[in-house]
CSV table of C-alpha atoms and ligand atoms in Angstrom, one decimal:
chain,number,residue,atom,x,y,z
X,1,MET,CA,80.1,-8.2,39.4
X,2,ALA,CA,77.0,-9.2,41.4
X,3,SER,CA,73.8,-7.8,40.1
X,4,LYS,CA,70.8,-7.1,42.3
X,5,PHE,CA,69.3,-10.4,41.2
X,6,GLN,CA,69.8,-13.6,43.2
X,7,ALA,CA,68.3,-17.1,42.9
X,8,PRO,CA,65.0,-17.1,44.8
X,9,ARG,CA,65.0,-18.0,48.5
X,10,GLY,CA,65.4,-21.8,49.0
X,11,THR,CA,66.7,-22.4,45.5
X,12,PHE,CA,70.2,-22.7,44.2
X,13,ASP,CA,72.2,-22.8,41.0
X,14,VAL,CA,74.0,-26.0,40.1
X,15,LEU,CA,77.5,-24.8,38.9
X,16,PRO,CA,79.7,-26.7,36.5
X,17,GLY,CA,82.1,-28.1,39.2
X,18,PRO,CA,79.6,-29.4,41.7
X,19,GLY,CA,77.5,-30.3,38.7
X,20,ARG,CA,79.9,-33.2,38.0
X,21,ALA,CA,79.2,-35.0,41.2
X,22,ARG,CA,75.5,-34.6,40.5
X,23,ALA,CA,75.9,-36.0,37.0
X,24,ARG,CA,77.8,-39.0,38.3
X,25,LEU,CA,75.0,-39.6,40.8
X,26,GLU,CA,72.4,-39.5,38.1
X,27,ALA,CA,74.5,-41.8,35.8
X,28,VAL,CA,74.9,-44.4,38.6
X,29,ALA,CA,71.2,-44.3,39.3
X,30,ALA,CA,70.2,-44.5,35.6
X,31,GLN,CA,72.4,-47.6,35.2
X,32,LEU,CA,71.1,-49.2,38.3
X,33,PHE,CA,67.5,-48.6,37.4
X,34,ALA,CA,68.1,-49.9,33.9
X,35,ARG,CA,69.7,-53.1,35.2
X,36,ALA,CA,66.7,-53.7,37.5
X,37,GLY,CA,64.2,-53.0,34.8
X,38,TYR,CA,62.8,-49.7,36.0
X,39,GLU,CA,62.0,-47.7,32.9
X,40,PRO,CA,62.3,-43.9,32.9
X,41,ILE,CA,59.1,-41.9,33.0
X,42,GLN,CA,58.8,-38.1,33.0
X,43,THR,CA,55.7,-36.2,34.1
X,44,PRO,CA,55.2,-32.4,33.9
X,45,ALA,CA,56.6,-30.0,36.5
X,46,PHE,CA,53.0,-28.9,37.4
X,47,GLU,CA,49.7,-30.7,37.7
X,48,ASP,CA,46.1,-29.9,38.6
X,49,THR,CA,46.1,-28.9,42.3
X,50,ASP,CA,43.3,-31.4,42.9
X,51,LEU,CA,45.6,-34.3,42.1
X,52,PHE,CA,47.8,-33.5,45.1
X,53,GLU,CA,45.0,-32.7,47.4
X,54,ARG,CA,43.5,-36.1,46.7
X,55,GLY,CA,46.7,-38.0,46.3
X,56,VAL,CA,49.0,-36.6,49.0
X,57,GLY,CA,46.1,-35.9,51.4
X,58,LYS,CA,44.4,-32.7,52.5
X,59,SER,CA,45.6,-33.1,56.1
X,60,THR,CA,49.3,-33.3,55.3
X,61,ASP,CA,51.8,-30.5,55.8
X,62,ILE,CA,52.6,-30.7,52.1
X,63,VAL,CA,49.1,-29.8,51.0
X,64,GLN,CA,48.2,-27.5,53.9
X,65,LYS,CA,51.4,-25.4,53.9
X,66,GLU,CA,53.9,-26.3,51.3
X,67,MET,CA,52.5,-26.2,47.9
X,68,PHE,CA,53.4,-23.6,45.2
X,69,THR,CA,49.9,-23.2,43.8
X,70,PHE,CA,48.8,-20.7,41.2
X,71,GLU,CA,46.0,-20.0,38.8
X,72,ASP,CA,46.6,-20.1,35.0
X,73,LYS,CA,45.0,-17.6,32.7
X,74,GLY,CA,41.9,-19.9,32.4
X,75,GLU,CA,41.5,-19.7,36.2
X,76,ARG,CA,42.5,-23.4,36.7
X,77,SER,CA,44.3,-24.1,39.9
X,78,LEU,CA,47.7,-25.6,39.2
X,79,THR,CA,50.5,-26.7,41.6
X,80,LEU,CA,54.2,-27.2,41.1
X,81,ARG,CA,54.7,-30.9,41.9
X,82,PRO,CA,55.7,-31.4,45.5
X,83,GLU,CA,56.3,-35.1,45.0
X,84,GLY,CA,56.4,-37.7,42.2
X,85,THR,CA,54.1,-40.6,43.1
X,86,ALA,CA,50.7,-39.0,42.6
X,87,PRO,CA,51.7,-37.7,39.1
X,88,ILE,CA,53.0,-41.1,38.1
X,89,CYS,CA,49.8,-42.8,39.2
X,90,ARG,CA,47.9,-40.2,37.2
X,91,ALA,CA,50.0,-41.0,34.2
X,92,TYR,CA,49.5,-44.8,34.8
X,93,LEU,CA,45.8,-44.4,34.7
X,94,GLU,CA,45.7,-41.8,31.9
X,95,HIS,CA,47.8,-44.0,29.6
X,96,GLY,CA,46.1,-47.3,30.5
X,97,MET,CA,49.2,-48.8,31.9
X,98,HIS,CA,47.0,-51.2,34.0
X,99,LYS,CA,46.7,-53.1,30.7
X,100,MET,CA,50.4,-53.8,30.5
X,101,ALA,CA,52.1,-56.7,32.2
X,102,GLN,CA,52.1,-55.9,36.0
X,103,PRO,CA,53.8,-54.6,37.9
X,104,VAL,CA,54.8,-51.7,35.8
X,105,LYS,CA,58.3,-50.7,37.0
X,106,LEU,CA,59.1,-47.0,36.6
X,107,SER,CA,61.9,-44.7,37.5
X,108,TYR,CA,62.1,-40.9,37.5
X,109,GLY,CA,64.2,-37.9,38.5
X,110,GLY,CA,63.8,-34.2,38.4
X,111,PRO,CA,62.9,-31.0,40.3
X,112,PHE,CA,60.2,-30.9,43.0
X,113,PHE,CA,58.9,-27.9,44.9
X,114,ARG,CA,57.8,-27.3,48.5
X,115,HIS,CA,57.4,-24.1,50.3
X,116,GLU,CA,59.5,-25.1,53.4
X,117,ARG,CA,61.8,-23.1,55.6
X,118,PRO,CA,65.1,-23.3,53.8
X,119,GLN,CA,68.1,-24.7,55.7
X,120,ALA,CA,71.0,-27.1,54.9
X,121,GLY,CA,69.4,-30.0,53.1
X,122,ARG,CA,66.0,-28.4,52.8
X,123,TYR,CA,65.1,-26.3,49.8
X,124,ARG,CA,62.1,-25.0,48.0
X,125,GLN,CA,63.2,-26.5,44.8
X,126,PHE,CA,65.1,-29.8,45.2
X,127,HIS,CA,65.6,-32.9,43.2
X,128,GLN,CA,64.5,-36.4,43.7
X,129,LEU,CA,65.2,-39.7,42.1
X,130,GLY,CA,62.7,-42.4,42.6
X,131,VAL,CA,61.1,-45.7,41.5
X,132,GLU,CA,57.6,-47.1,41.6
X,133,ALA,CA,56.5,-50.7,41.1
X,134,ILE,CA,52.8,-50.5,40.3
X,135,GLY,CA,50.4,-53.4,40.2
X,136,SER,CA,51.8,-56.0,42.6
X,137,ASP,CA,50.9,-56.5,46.3
X,138,SER,CA,53.6,-59.1,46.8
X,139,PRO,CA,56.2,-58.5,49.5
X,140,LEU,CA,58.7,-59.3,46.8
X,141,ALA,CA,58.0,-55.9,45.2
X,142,ASP,CA,58.5,-54.1,48.6
X,143,ALA,CA,61.8,-55.9,49.1
X,144,GLU,CA,63.0,-55.3,45.5
X,145,VAL,CA,62.5,-51.5,45.7
X,146,ILE,CA,64.1,-51.3,49.2
X,147,VAL,CA,67.1,-53.4,48.0
X,148,LEU,CA,67.4,-51.1,45.0
X,149,LEU,CA,67.7,-47.9,47.2
X,150,SER,CA,70.1,-49.7,49.5
X,151,ASP,CA,72.2,-50.6,46.5
X,152,LEU,CA,72.0,-47.1,45.0
X,153,LEU,CA,73.3,-45.6,48.2
X,154,GLY,CA,75.9,-48.3,48.5
X,155,GLU,CA,77.2,-47.9,45.0
X,156,LEU,CA,77.4,-44.2,45.4
X,157,GLY,CA,79.4,-44.7,48.7
X,158,VAL,CA,77.0,-42.7,50.9
X,159,PRO,CA,78.4,-43.2,54.5
X,160,GLY,CA,76.5,-43.9,57.7
X,161,VAL,CA,73.2,-45.1,56.1
X,162,GLN,CA,70.5,-46.7,58.3
X,163,LEU,CA,67.3,-48.3,57.1
X,164,LYS,CA,64.3,-48.0,59.3
X,165,LEU,CA,61.3,-50.1,58.6
X,166,GLY,CA,57.7,-50.0,59.8
X,167,SER,CA,54.2,-51.1,58.7
X,168,LEU,CA,51.0,-49.0,58.7
X,169,GLY,CA,48.8,-52.0,57.9
X,170,SER,CA,45.9,-51.8,55.5
X,171,LEU,CA,43.6,-48.8,55.4
X,172,GLU,CA,40.7,-50.7,57.0
X,173,ALA,CA,42.8,-52.1,59.9
X,174,ARG,CA,44.3,-48.7,60.4
X,175,ARG,CA,40.9,-47.0,61.0
X,176,GLU,CA,40.5,-49.0,64.3
X,177,TYR,CA,44.0,-48.2,65.4
X,178,LEU,CA,43.5,-44.5,64.7
X,179,GLU,CA,40.5,-44.4,66.9
X,180,GLU,CA,42.6,-45.9,69.7
X,181,LEU,CA,45.4,-43.4,69.1
X,182,ARG,CA,42.9,-40.5,69.1
X,183,GLY,CA,41.5,-41.7,72.4
X,184,TYR,CA,45.1,-41.9,73.8
X,185,LEU,CA,46.0,-38.4,72.6
X,186,ARG,CA,42.8,-36.9,73.9
X,187,LYS,CA,43.5,-38.4,77.3
X,188,ASN,CA,46.9,-36.7,77.3
X,189,LYS,CA,45.8,-33.6,75.6
X,190,ARG,CA,47.3,-31.1,78.1
X,191,LYS,CA,50.8,-32.3,77.5
X,192,LEU,CA,50.6,-32.1,73.7
X,193,SER,CA,51.8,-29.2,71.6
X,194,LYS,CA,49.1,-26.9,70.2
X,195,GLU,CA,49.7,-28.1,66.7
X,196,VAL,CA,49.3,-31.8,67.6
X,197,ARG,CA,46.2,-31.1,69.7
X,198,GLU,CA,44.6,-29.3,66.8
X,199,ARG,CA,45.2,-32.3,64.5
X,200,ILE,CA,44.0,-35.1,66.7
X,201,ASP,CA,41.0,-35.6,64.6
X,202,LEU,CA,42.6,-34.8,61.2
X,203,ASN,CA,45.9,-36.5,61.4
X,204,PRO,CA,46.8,-38.2,64.7
X,205,LEU,CA,49.7,-40.2,63.3
X,206,ARG,CA,51.7,-37.0,62.8
X,207,ALA,CA,52.0,-36.7,66.6
X,208,PHE,CA,54.9,-39.3,66.2
X,209,ASP,CA,56.8,-36.8,64.2
X,210,ALA,CA,56.5,-33.9,66.7
X,211,ASP,CA,59.7,-32.6,68.3
X,212,ASP,CA,58.4,-30.7,71.3
X,213,GLU,CA,59.2,-32.5,74.6
X,214,GLY,CA,55.7,-32.7,75.9
X,215,THR,CA,54.4,-34.5,72.8
X,216,ARG,CA,57.4,-36.7,72.6
X,217,GLU,CA,56.9,-37.8,76.2
X,218,VAL,CA,53.3,-38.7,75.5
X,219,MET,CA,54.2,-40.5,72.3
X,220,ALA,CA,56.8,-42.7,74.1
X,221,GLY,CA,53.9,-44.4,75.7
X,222,ALA,CA,51.5,-44.4,72.7
X,223,PRO,CA,50.0,-47.5,71.2
X,224,LEU,CA,51.9,-48.6,68.1
X,225,LEU,CA,50.4,-49.6,64.8
X,226,VAL,CA,53.0,-52.4,64.3
X,227,ASP,CA,51.6,-54.1,67.4
X,228,ARG,CA,48.1,-53.9,66.1
X,229,LEU,CA,48.5,-55.3,62.6
X,230,GLY,CA,45.9,-57.8,61.4
X,231,ASP,CA,47.1,-61.3,60.4
X,232,GLU,CA,47.5,-60.6,56.7
X,233,ASP,CA,49.3,-57.3,57.2
X,234,ALA,CA,51.6,-58.9,59.8
X,235,GLU,CA,52.4,-61.8,57.5
X,236,HIS,CA,53.1,-59.4,54.6
X,237,PHE,CA,55.4,-57.4,56.9
X,238,ALA,CA,57.2,-60.6,58.1
X,239,GLU,CA,57.8,-61.6,54.6
X,240,VAL,CA,59.3,-58.3,53.6
X,241,ARG,CA,61.6,-58.6,56.5
X,242,ALA,CA,62.6,-62.1,55.7
X,243,LEU,CA,63.4,-61.1,52.1
X,244,LEU,CA,65.5,-58.2,53.3
X,245,ASP,CA,67.3,-60.6,55.7
X,246,ALA,CA,68.0,-63.0,52.8
X,247,ALA,CA,69.3,-60.2,50.7
X,248,GLY,CA,71.6,-59.1,53.5
X,249,VAL,CA,70.1,-55.7,53.9
X,250,GLY,CA,70.2,-54.5,57.5
X,251,TYR,CA,67.4,-52.6,59.1
X,252,THR,CA,65.8,-51.6,62.4
X,253,ILE,CA,62.1,-51.9,63.0
X,254,ASP,CA,60.7,-48.5,64.1
X,255,GLY,CA,57.1,-48.7,65.3
X,256,SER,CA,56.8,-45.0,65.5
X,257,LEU,CA,57.8,-44.4,61.9
X,258,VAL,CA,55.3,-42.3,60.0
X,259,ARG,CA,55.6,-40.5,56.7
X,260,GLY,CA,54.3,-37.0,55.8
X,261,ILE,CA,52.0,-38.3,53.1
X,262,ASP,CA,48.6,-39.9,53.5
X,263,TYR,CA,48.7,-42.6,50.8
X,264,TYR,CA,51.0,-45.1,52.5
X,265,THR,CA,49.7,-48.5,53.6
X,266,ARG,CA,51.6,-51.5,55.0
X,267,THR,CA,55.3,-51.2,54.5
X,268,ILE,CA,57.0,-47.8,55.1
X,269,PHE,CA,60.7,-47.1,55.3
X,270,THR,CA,63.3,-44.4,55.5
X,271,PHE,CA,67.0,-44.3,54.9
X,272,ASP,CA,68.7,-41.9,57.3
X,273,CYS,CA,72.3,-40.8,57.0
X,274,ASP,CA,74.2,-40.0,60.2
X,275,VAL,CA,76.6,-37.6,58.7
X,276,LEU,CA,73.7,-35.2,57.8
X,277,GLY,CA,72.5,-32.8,60.5
X,278,ALA,CA,68.8,-32.1,61.2
X,279,GLN,CA,67.7,-33.2,57.7
X,280,SER,CA,69.0,-36.7,58.0
X,281,GLU,CA,66.4,-38.5,55.9
X,282,ILE,CA,68.1,-39.3,52.6
X,283,GLY,CA,65.3,-41.2,51.1
X,284,GLY,CA,62.1,-43.1,51.9
X,285,GLY,CA,58.9,-44.5,50.7
X,286,GLY,CA,56.5,-47.4,51.1
X,287,ARG,CA,53.5,-49.1,49.8
X,288,TYR,CA,50.5,-47.2,48.6
X,289,ASP,CA,47.8,-49.7,47.8
X,290,GLY,CA,44.9,-47.2,48.0
X,291,LEU,CA,46.3,-44.3,46.0
X,292,ILE,CA,45.3,-45.3,42.4
X,293,GLU,CA,41.7,-46.1,43.5
X,294,GLN,CA,41.7,-42.8,45.4
X,295,LEU,CA,42.5,-41.1,42.1
X,296,GLY,CA,39.5,-42.8,40.4
X,297,GLY,CA,41.2,-46.0,39.0
X,298,PRO,CA,40.8,-49.7,39.8
X,299,ALA,CA,42.2,-51.0,43.1
X,300,THR,CA,45.9,-51.3,42.3
X,301,PRO,CA,48.6,-52.1,44.8
X,302,ALA,CA,51.9,-50.3,44.4
X,303,VAL,CA,55.2,-49.6,46.2
X,304,GLY,CA,58.0,-47.1,45.7
X,305,TRP,CA,60.4,-44.6,47.1
X,306,ALA,CA,62.1,-41.2,46.4
X,307,CYS,CA,65.5,-40.0,47.6
X,308,GLY,CA,66.8,-36.5,47.8
X,309,VAL,CA,69.6,-35.7,45.4
X,310,GLU,CA,70.9,-32.7,47.3
X,311,ARG,CA,71.0,-34.7,50.6
X,312,ILE,CA,73.0,-37.5,49.0
X,313,LEU,CA,75.4,-35.0,47.5
X,314,LEU,CA,75.8,-33.3,51.0
X,315,ALA,CA,76.5,-36.7,52.5
X,316,LEU,CA,79.0,-37.6,49.9
X,317,ASP,CA,80.7,-34.2,50.1
X,318,GLU,CA,83.0,-35.2,47.1
X,319,GLU,CA,84.6,-33.4,44.3
X,320,VAL,CA,84.6,-35.1,41.0
X,321,GLU,CA,87.6,-34.1,38.9
X,322,GLY,CA,87.0,-32.5,35.6
X,323,PRO,CA,87.4,-34.8,32.6
X,324,GLY,CA,90.3,-32.9,31.0
X,325,ARG,CA,90.4,-32.8,27.1
X,326,ASP,CA,91.9,-35.3,24.7
X,327,ALA,CA,93.1,-32.5,22.5
X,328,PHE,CA,93.4,-28.7,22.1
X,329,VAL,CA,93.9,-27.2,18.7
X,330,ALA,CA,96.1,-24.1,18.9
X,331,ILE,CA,96.2,-21.5,16.1
X,332,ALA,CA,99.7,-20.2,15.6
X,333,ALA,CA,98.7,-17.8,12.8
X,334,GLU,CA,95.4,-16.1,12.0
X,335,GLY,CA,95.3,-17.8,8.6
X,336,GLN,CA,94.8,-21.2,10.3
X,337,ARG,CA,91.5,-20.4,12.0
X,338,GLN,CA,89.3,-22.1,9.4
X,339,ARG,CA,91.4,-25.2,9.4
X,340,ALA,CA,91.4,-25.3,13.2
X,341,VAL,CA,87.6,-25.1,13.4
X,342,ALA,CA,87.2,-27.9,10.8
X,343,LEU,CA,89.8,-30.1,12.5
X,344,THR,CA,88.3,-29.7,16.0
X,345,ARG,CA,85.0,-30.8,14.6
X,346,GLU,CA,86.6,-33.8,12.9
X,347,LEU,CA,88.3,-34.7,16.2
X,348,ARG,CA,85.0,-34.6,18.1
X,349,ARG,CA,83.4,-36.7,15.4
X,350,ALA,CA,86.1,-39.2,15.9
X,351,GLY,CA,85.1,-39.4,19.5
X,352,LEU,CA,87.7,-37.2,21.1
X,353,SER,CA,87.0,-34.3,23.5
X,354,ALA,CA,88.6,-31.4,21.7
X,355,GLU,CA,88.6,-27.6,22.0
X,356,VAL,CA,89.8,-24.7,20.0
X,357,ASP,CA,90.5,-21.2,21.4
X,358,LEU,CA,87.4,-19.0,21.1
X,359,ALA,CA,88.9,-15.9,22.7
X,360,GLY,CA,91.6,-14.8,20.3
X,361,ARG,CA,94.6,-15.6,22.6
X,362,GLY,CA,98.1,-15.6,21.3
X,363,LEU,CA,99.9,-19.0,21.1
X,364,LYS,CA,101.4,-18.7,24.6
X,365,GLY,CA,98.0,-17.9,26.0
X,366,GLN,CA,96.4,-20.8,24.1
X,367,LEU,CA,99.0,-23.2,25.6
X,368,LYS,CA,98.3,-21.9,29.0
X,369,HIS,CA,94.5,-22.3,28.5
X,370,ALA,CA,95.0,-25.8,27.1
X,371,ASP,CA,96.9,-26.6,30.3
X,372,ARG,CA,94.1,-25.1,32.4
X,373,LEU,CA,91.6,-27.3,30.6
X,374,GLY,CA,93.6,-30.4,31.3
X,375,ALA,CA,94.3,-31.0,27.6
X,376,ARG,CA,96.5,-34.1,27.1
X,377,GLN,CA,97.8,-33.1,23.7
X,378,VAL,CA,97.9,-29.8,21.8
X,379,LEU,CA,98.1,-29.6,18.1
X,380,ILE,CA,99.7,-26.4,16.9
X,381,LEU,CA,98.7,-25.3,13.4
X,382,GLU,CA,101.6,-23.3,12.0
X,383,GLU,CA,101.3,-20.5,9.4
X,384,ASP,CA,103.0,-22.5,6.6
X,385,GLY,CA,100.5,-25.4,6.9
X,386,SER,CA,102.7,-27.6,9.0
X,387,ALA,CA,101.7,-28.9,12.4
X,388,GLN,CA,103.3,-29.7,15.7
X,389,LEU,CA,102.0,-32.1,18.3
X,390,ARG,CA,102.8,-31.3,21.9
X,391,ASP,CA,102.4,-33.8,24.7
X,392,MET,CA,101.3,-31.7,27.6
X,393,GLN,CA,102.5,-34.1,30.3
X,394,SER,CA,106.1,-34.5,29.1
X,395,GLY,CA,106.3,-31.1,27.3
X,396,GLU,CA,107.7,-32.9,24.3
X,397,GLN,CA,106.9,-31.5,20.9
X,398,ARG,CA,107.3,-33.2,17.5
X,399,PRO,CA,106.2,-32.5,13.9
X,400,ALA,CA,102.8,-34.0,13.0
X,401,ASP,CA,101.7,-35.3,9.5
X,402,PRO,CA,99.5,-32.4,8.3
X,403,GLY,CA,97.5,-34.8,6.0
X,404,ASN,CA,96.7,-37.1,8.8
X,405,LEU,CA,96.0,-35.0,11.9
X,406,VAL,CA,93.1,-37.0,13.3
X,407,ASP,CA,95.1,-40.2,13.1
X,408,GLU,CA,98.0,-38.5,14.8
X,409,LEU,CA,95.8,-37.6,17.7
X,410,THR,CA,93.8,-40.9,18.0
X,411,GLY,CA,97.0,-42.9,17.5
X,412,GLY,CA,95.5,-44.1,14.2
X,413,GLU,CA,92.4,-45.7,15.8
X,414,SER,CA,89.8,-43.5,14.2
R,501,LIG,P1,59.3,-37.4,50.6
R,501,LIG,O1,58.7,-37.2,49.2
R,501,LIG,O2,58.8,-36.4,51.6
R,501,LIG,O3,59.1,-38.8,51.1
R,501,LIG,O4,60.9,-37.1,50.5
R,501,LIG,C1,61.7,-38.0,49.9
R,501,LIG,C2,63.1,-37.5,50.0
R,501,LIG,O5,63.2,-36.2,49.3
R,501,LIG,C3,63.6,-37.1,51.4
R,501,LIG,O6,64.1,-38.3,52.0
R,501,LIG,C4,64.6,-36.1,51.2
R,501,LIG,O7,65.9,-36.7,50.9
R,501,LIG,C5,64.1,-35.4,49.9
R,501,LIG,N1,63.5,-34.1,50.3
R,501,LIG,C6,62.2,-33.9,50.7
R,501,LIG,N2,61.9,-32.6,50.9
R,501,LIG,C7,63.0,-31.9,50.6
R,501,LIG,C8,63.4,-30.6,50.6
R,501,LIG,N3,62.5,-29.6,50.9
R,501,LIG,N4,64.7,-30.2,50.3
R,501,LIG,C9,65.6,-31.2,49.9
R,501,LIG,N5,65.3,-32.5,49.9
R,501,LIG,C10,64.0,-32.9,50.2
């Protein structure tokens, strides 16, 4: 029955069965965020293109290659959001959240869009869950958000998770280091890939991410930012580590860790999952103390992360069983249809999951369907107004009190 239409390249349908694992993940995350005081925020699926150019950074892969950008009818350039932090900072400023008690702790989830080469774990429309703590420069905030992601992955039961931690220092301190790195890259120019060579001026840090052998060899001997941190940045980083130690969250320090977004300062981190293939990063984030100012607001320190819902689901590779039904109302005679519909509604209002046949099946077919749905009880409405209650597990059937059918099914608890 396939038609010529298919979901666009790099996108996918979430079907009811796999949708249950996704719903469980979202429910676990929502509860965890609520317990930690990260209130939900939602921003639009698209924003002014300029927000991402400024926020994410013009030199990044995301802005240079991966954005779905279009013009609206008023010739304004808009972009489907490739990430959530810049929009949330935009909303923070637009709604004067800097006047609220700081930090403002927010959580979000939803679809994001990047024009990447599709493969397992990499899509053009994917979903992220994330948190932001905006308005605190304390290492306590860094540690809190990192612990939160660690707990989320732990509660979900994601196997083989490893936390990598790095620090990029403050923007000022980084400038000096970047010059040193550029010098080093220029000196080794011949061994670098063409792409890295072309970006020495624009974005030298990305050389740490390259996967060609020549560049990797060069980068193995490159100066590292974690070894060049100023006193305050080093102290900040040490405290984040001490807090994670105290919380019992294991990590490794990775001096070559970089992230594909320009706004990070100081702490950065990734959670990798060793059961995933090439796309092993399951979540990551860091501190972005310069972003809000960059967007035209007051200097406002902040830290947050995002994790990929599809990658978590791939790593979990689990099937969540359907919920079954508390009751199925079977119509033994046409004349009982109205009663069946009214009763099903009553049962649902009483808090039960209940279904009625919508396909005009005969009684035998209805019982079969009830079984397929995992109904625990079936109420059979007979032609003469009497009713039978059938326990689907034991197969036992007994007459039910037609005046008290809801009570019969709820065990009188409604
Ligand atoms: P980022 O916003 O790049 O820091 O990504 C945060 C998380 O989103 C990553 O760790 C991935 O789990 C997920 N992610 C990023 N890009 C994609 C994509 N194209 N497809 C699926 N998941 C993605």
